[in-house]
XYZ file of C-alpha atoms in Angstrom:
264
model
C 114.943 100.720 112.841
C 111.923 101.388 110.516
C 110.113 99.061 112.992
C 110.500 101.174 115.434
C 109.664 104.685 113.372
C 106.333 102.670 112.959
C 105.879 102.322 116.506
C 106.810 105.156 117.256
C 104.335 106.639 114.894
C 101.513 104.594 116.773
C 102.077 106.330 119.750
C 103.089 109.734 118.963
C 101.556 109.799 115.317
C 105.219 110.347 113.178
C 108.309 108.464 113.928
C 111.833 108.770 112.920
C 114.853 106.701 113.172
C 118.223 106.870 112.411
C 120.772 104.457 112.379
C 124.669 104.638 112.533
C 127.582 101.566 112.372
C 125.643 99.481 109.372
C 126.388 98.335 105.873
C 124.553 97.891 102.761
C 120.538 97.610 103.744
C 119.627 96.257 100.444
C 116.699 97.966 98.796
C 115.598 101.149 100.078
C 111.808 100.776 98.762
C 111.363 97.509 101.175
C 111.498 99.543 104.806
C 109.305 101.926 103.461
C 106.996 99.814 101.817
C 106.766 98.584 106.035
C 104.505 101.392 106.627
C 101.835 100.271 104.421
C 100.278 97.774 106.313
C 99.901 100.233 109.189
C 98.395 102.110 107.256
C 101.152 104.608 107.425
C 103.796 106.542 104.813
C 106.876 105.285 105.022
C 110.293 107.301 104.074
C 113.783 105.455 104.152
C 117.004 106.521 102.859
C 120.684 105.212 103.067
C 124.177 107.029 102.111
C 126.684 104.302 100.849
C 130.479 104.471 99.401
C 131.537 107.646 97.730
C 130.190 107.350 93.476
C 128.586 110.689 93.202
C 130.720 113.706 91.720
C 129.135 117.046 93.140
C 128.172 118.841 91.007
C 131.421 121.137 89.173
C 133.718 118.322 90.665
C 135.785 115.241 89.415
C 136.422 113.231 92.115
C 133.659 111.112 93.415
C 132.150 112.399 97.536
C 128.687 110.796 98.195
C 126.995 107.991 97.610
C 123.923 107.018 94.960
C 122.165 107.954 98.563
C 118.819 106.536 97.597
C 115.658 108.052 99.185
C 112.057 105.727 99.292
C 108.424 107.122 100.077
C 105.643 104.737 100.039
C 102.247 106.492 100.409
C 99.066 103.736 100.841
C 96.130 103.625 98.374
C 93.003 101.619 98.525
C 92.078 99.806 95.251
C 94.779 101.326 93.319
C 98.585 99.805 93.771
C 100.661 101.974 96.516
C 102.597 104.936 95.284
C 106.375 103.836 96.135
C 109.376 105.955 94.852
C 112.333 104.463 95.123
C 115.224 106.117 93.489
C 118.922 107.084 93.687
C 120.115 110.850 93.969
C 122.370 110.235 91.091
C 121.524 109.862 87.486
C 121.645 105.868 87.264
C 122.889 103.265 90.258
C 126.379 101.572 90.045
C 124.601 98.655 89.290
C 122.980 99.870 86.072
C 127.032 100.518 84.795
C 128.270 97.061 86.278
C 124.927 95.871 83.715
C 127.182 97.834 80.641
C 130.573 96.467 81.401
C 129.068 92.733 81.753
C 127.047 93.204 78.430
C 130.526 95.185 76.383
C 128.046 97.910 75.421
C 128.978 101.819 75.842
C 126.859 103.120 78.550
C 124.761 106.351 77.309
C 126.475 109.513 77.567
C 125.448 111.879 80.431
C 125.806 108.962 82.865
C 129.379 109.360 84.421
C 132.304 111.168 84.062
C 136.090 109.833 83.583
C 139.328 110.822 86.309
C 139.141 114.617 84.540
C 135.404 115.339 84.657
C 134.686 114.905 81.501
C 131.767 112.657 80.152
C 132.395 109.183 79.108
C 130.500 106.211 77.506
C 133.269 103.875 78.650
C 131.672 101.722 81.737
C 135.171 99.293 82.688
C 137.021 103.236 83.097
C 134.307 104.154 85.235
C 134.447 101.241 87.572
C 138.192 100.911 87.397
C 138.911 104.214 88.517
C 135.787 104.401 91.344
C 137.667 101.005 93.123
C 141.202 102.664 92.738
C 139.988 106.324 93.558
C 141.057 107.779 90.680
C 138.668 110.104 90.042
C 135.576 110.580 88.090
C 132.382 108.776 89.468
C 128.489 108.900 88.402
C 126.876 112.057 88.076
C 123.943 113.101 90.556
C 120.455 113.340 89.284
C 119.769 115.991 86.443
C 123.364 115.134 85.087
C 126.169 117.107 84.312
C 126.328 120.892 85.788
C 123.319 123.303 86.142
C 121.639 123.499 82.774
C 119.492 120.348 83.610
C 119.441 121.011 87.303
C 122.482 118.492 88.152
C 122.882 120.375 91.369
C 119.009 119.631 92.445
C 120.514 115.726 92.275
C 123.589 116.815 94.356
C 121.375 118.659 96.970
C 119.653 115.783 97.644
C 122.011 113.873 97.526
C 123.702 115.996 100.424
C 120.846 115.707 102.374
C 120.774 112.393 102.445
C 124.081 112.001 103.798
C 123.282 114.756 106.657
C 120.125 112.846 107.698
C 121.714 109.341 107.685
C 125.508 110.163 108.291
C 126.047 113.611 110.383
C 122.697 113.549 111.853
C 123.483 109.803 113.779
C 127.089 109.638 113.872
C 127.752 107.657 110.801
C 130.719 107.638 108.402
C 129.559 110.385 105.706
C 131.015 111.695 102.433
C 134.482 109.874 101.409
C 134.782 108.290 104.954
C 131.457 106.260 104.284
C 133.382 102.378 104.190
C 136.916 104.497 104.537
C 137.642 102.394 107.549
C 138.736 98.617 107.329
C 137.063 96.967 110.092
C 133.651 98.976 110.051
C 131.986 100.370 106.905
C 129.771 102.639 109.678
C 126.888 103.359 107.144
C 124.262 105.492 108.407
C 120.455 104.874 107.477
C 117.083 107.411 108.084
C 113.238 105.783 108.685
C 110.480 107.940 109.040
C 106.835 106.750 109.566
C 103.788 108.945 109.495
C 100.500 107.825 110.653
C 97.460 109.297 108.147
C 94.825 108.778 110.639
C 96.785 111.737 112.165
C 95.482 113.845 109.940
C 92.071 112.674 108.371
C 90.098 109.331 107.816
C 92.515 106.788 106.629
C 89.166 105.670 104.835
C 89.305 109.114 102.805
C 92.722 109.194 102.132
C 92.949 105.987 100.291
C 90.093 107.196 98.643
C 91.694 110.401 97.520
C 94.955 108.296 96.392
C 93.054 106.266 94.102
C 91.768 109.148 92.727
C 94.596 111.116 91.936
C 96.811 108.006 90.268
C 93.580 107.787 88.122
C 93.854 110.814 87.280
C 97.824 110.352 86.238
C 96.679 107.330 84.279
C 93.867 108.854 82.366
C 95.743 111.677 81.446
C 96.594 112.338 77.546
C 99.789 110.420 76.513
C 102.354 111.469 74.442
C 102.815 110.310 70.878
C 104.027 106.410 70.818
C 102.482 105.661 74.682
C 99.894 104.238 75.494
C 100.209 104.147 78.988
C 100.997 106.443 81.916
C 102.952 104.773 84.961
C 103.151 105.324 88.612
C 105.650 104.719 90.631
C 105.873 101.322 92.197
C 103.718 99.621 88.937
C 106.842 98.451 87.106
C 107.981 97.083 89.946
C 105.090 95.139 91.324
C 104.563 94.267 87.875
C 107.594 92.562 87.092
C 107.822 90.858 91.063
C 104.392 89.032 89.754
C 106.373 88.163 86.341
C 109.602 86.655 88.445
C 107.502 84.776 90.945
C 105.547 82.740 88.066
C 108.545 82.331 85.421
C 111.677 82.507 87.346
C 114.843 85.359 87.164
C 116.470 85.433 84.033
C 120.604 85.354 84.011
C 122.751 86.569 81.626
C 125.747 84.298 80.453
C 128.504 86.625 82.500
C 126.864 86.225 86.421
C 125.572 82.112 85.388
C 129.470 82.068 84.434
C 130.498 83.604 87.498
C 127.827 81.822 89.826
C 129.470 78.317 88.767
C 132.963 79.265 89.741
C 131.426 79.920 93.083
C 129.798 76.575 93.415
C 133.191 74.758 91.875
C 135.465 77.064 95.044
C 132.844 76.229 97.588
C 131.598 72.543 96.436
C 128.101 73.627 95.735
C 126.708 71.906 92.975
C 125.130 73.731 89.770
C 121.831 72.762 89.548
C 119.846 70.638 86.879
């Protein structure tokens, strides 16, 4: 799909795809991060299962509904955003209940809508439906613009569920035999609009800019998005991916059910 937004975008200067009867694409930053070596932005975005509690609500609708830009640079790293509607990803609770530690509050709320530090609650009552579910970006209600999280969030699931046909809202993997996950590429060339020359240019200049600015007391450094990231990719490739005890645990009653040997 985000191949062919980038073709697309070739020919007609800005693509966009959408894609209905799919599962779980993974990590929303790689399609768009496709676009870069065309020279092209790249957007992608997913809806998944129902985690999200609109905002006001107690019972989970929409997904984490992730949304990716990646914008290229020239000598400075790309700028690639890559982040969930909601507050945290289910994977950052899963991380809590592994470790035994109390999530932070502000995270999720339990089956009544009310905030809890308890991660195994959380994920018990999201696979049994009984209520409760992460809260969308901003947090809970209005007073730190919660609803700005659950707008987007929204839109996410019209672009990649109403707009193709897909399973949206609590019907997203509702169905036994297809999950029906909808997905949305875009692709925009920049020679469409100026030199791609001067636009990289301009790039560099203005993530300079965020990384020369003043920093608060106790930083010394100013990120951009995508740094972290690329930073820690060059990390894992030299030293390896380290495991806690919980998933090694897990990963060797795997190999015992399936006869695949632990390694040395």
């Amino acid at each position: 799909g985000m191949e062919l937004a980038i073709e697309k975008a070739r020919r007609t200067t800005v693509g966009f795809v959408a894609v209905r009867n799919s599962n779980h694409y993974g990590i929303a930053g790689y399609y768009s991060m496709m676009a870069l070596k065309a020279g092209m932005i790249g957007i992608s975005m997913t809806n998944a299962a129902p985690l999200v509690v609109p905002t006001f609500g107690r019972i989970s609708v929409l997904g984490t509904n992730p949304i990716s830009v990646a914008v290229p640079a020239a000598r400075e790293g790309p700028f690639v955003l890559d982040m969930a509607t909601s507050v945290v990803p289910r994977g950052s609770i899963e991380v809590y209940d592994r470790q035994g530690k109390r999530m932070p509050l502000g995270w999720a709320v339990d089956a009544s809508g009310l905030a809890t530090e308890n991660p195994k609650a959380v994920l018990e009552a999201l696979a049994k439906r009984l209520g409760g579910g992460i809260l969308p970006l901003g947090g809970e209600g209005e007073e730190f613009s919660g609803h700005k999280g659950y707008g987007l969030a929204l839109l996410v699931d019209i672009l990649c569920g109403v707009l193709p046909g897909a399973a949206f809202g609590l019907d997203v993997y509702a169905d036994e035999d297809s999950a029906n996950v909808g997905h949305f590429f875009g692709a925009i060339d920049v020679r469409a609009f100026r030199p791609l020359r001067e636009f990289k240019r301009d790039m560099d200049k203005l993530l300079r800019m965020l990384r020369e600015s003043p920093k608060a007391a106790g930083h010394d450094r100013i990120y951009v998005h995508g740094e972290k990231s690329a930073a820690m990719e060059k990390e894992r490739k030299a030293k390896g991916i380290p495991l806690g005890p919980k998933i090694v645990a897990s990963l060797q009653k795997i190999g015992e059910d399936t006869g695949v040997p632990w390694p040395m």
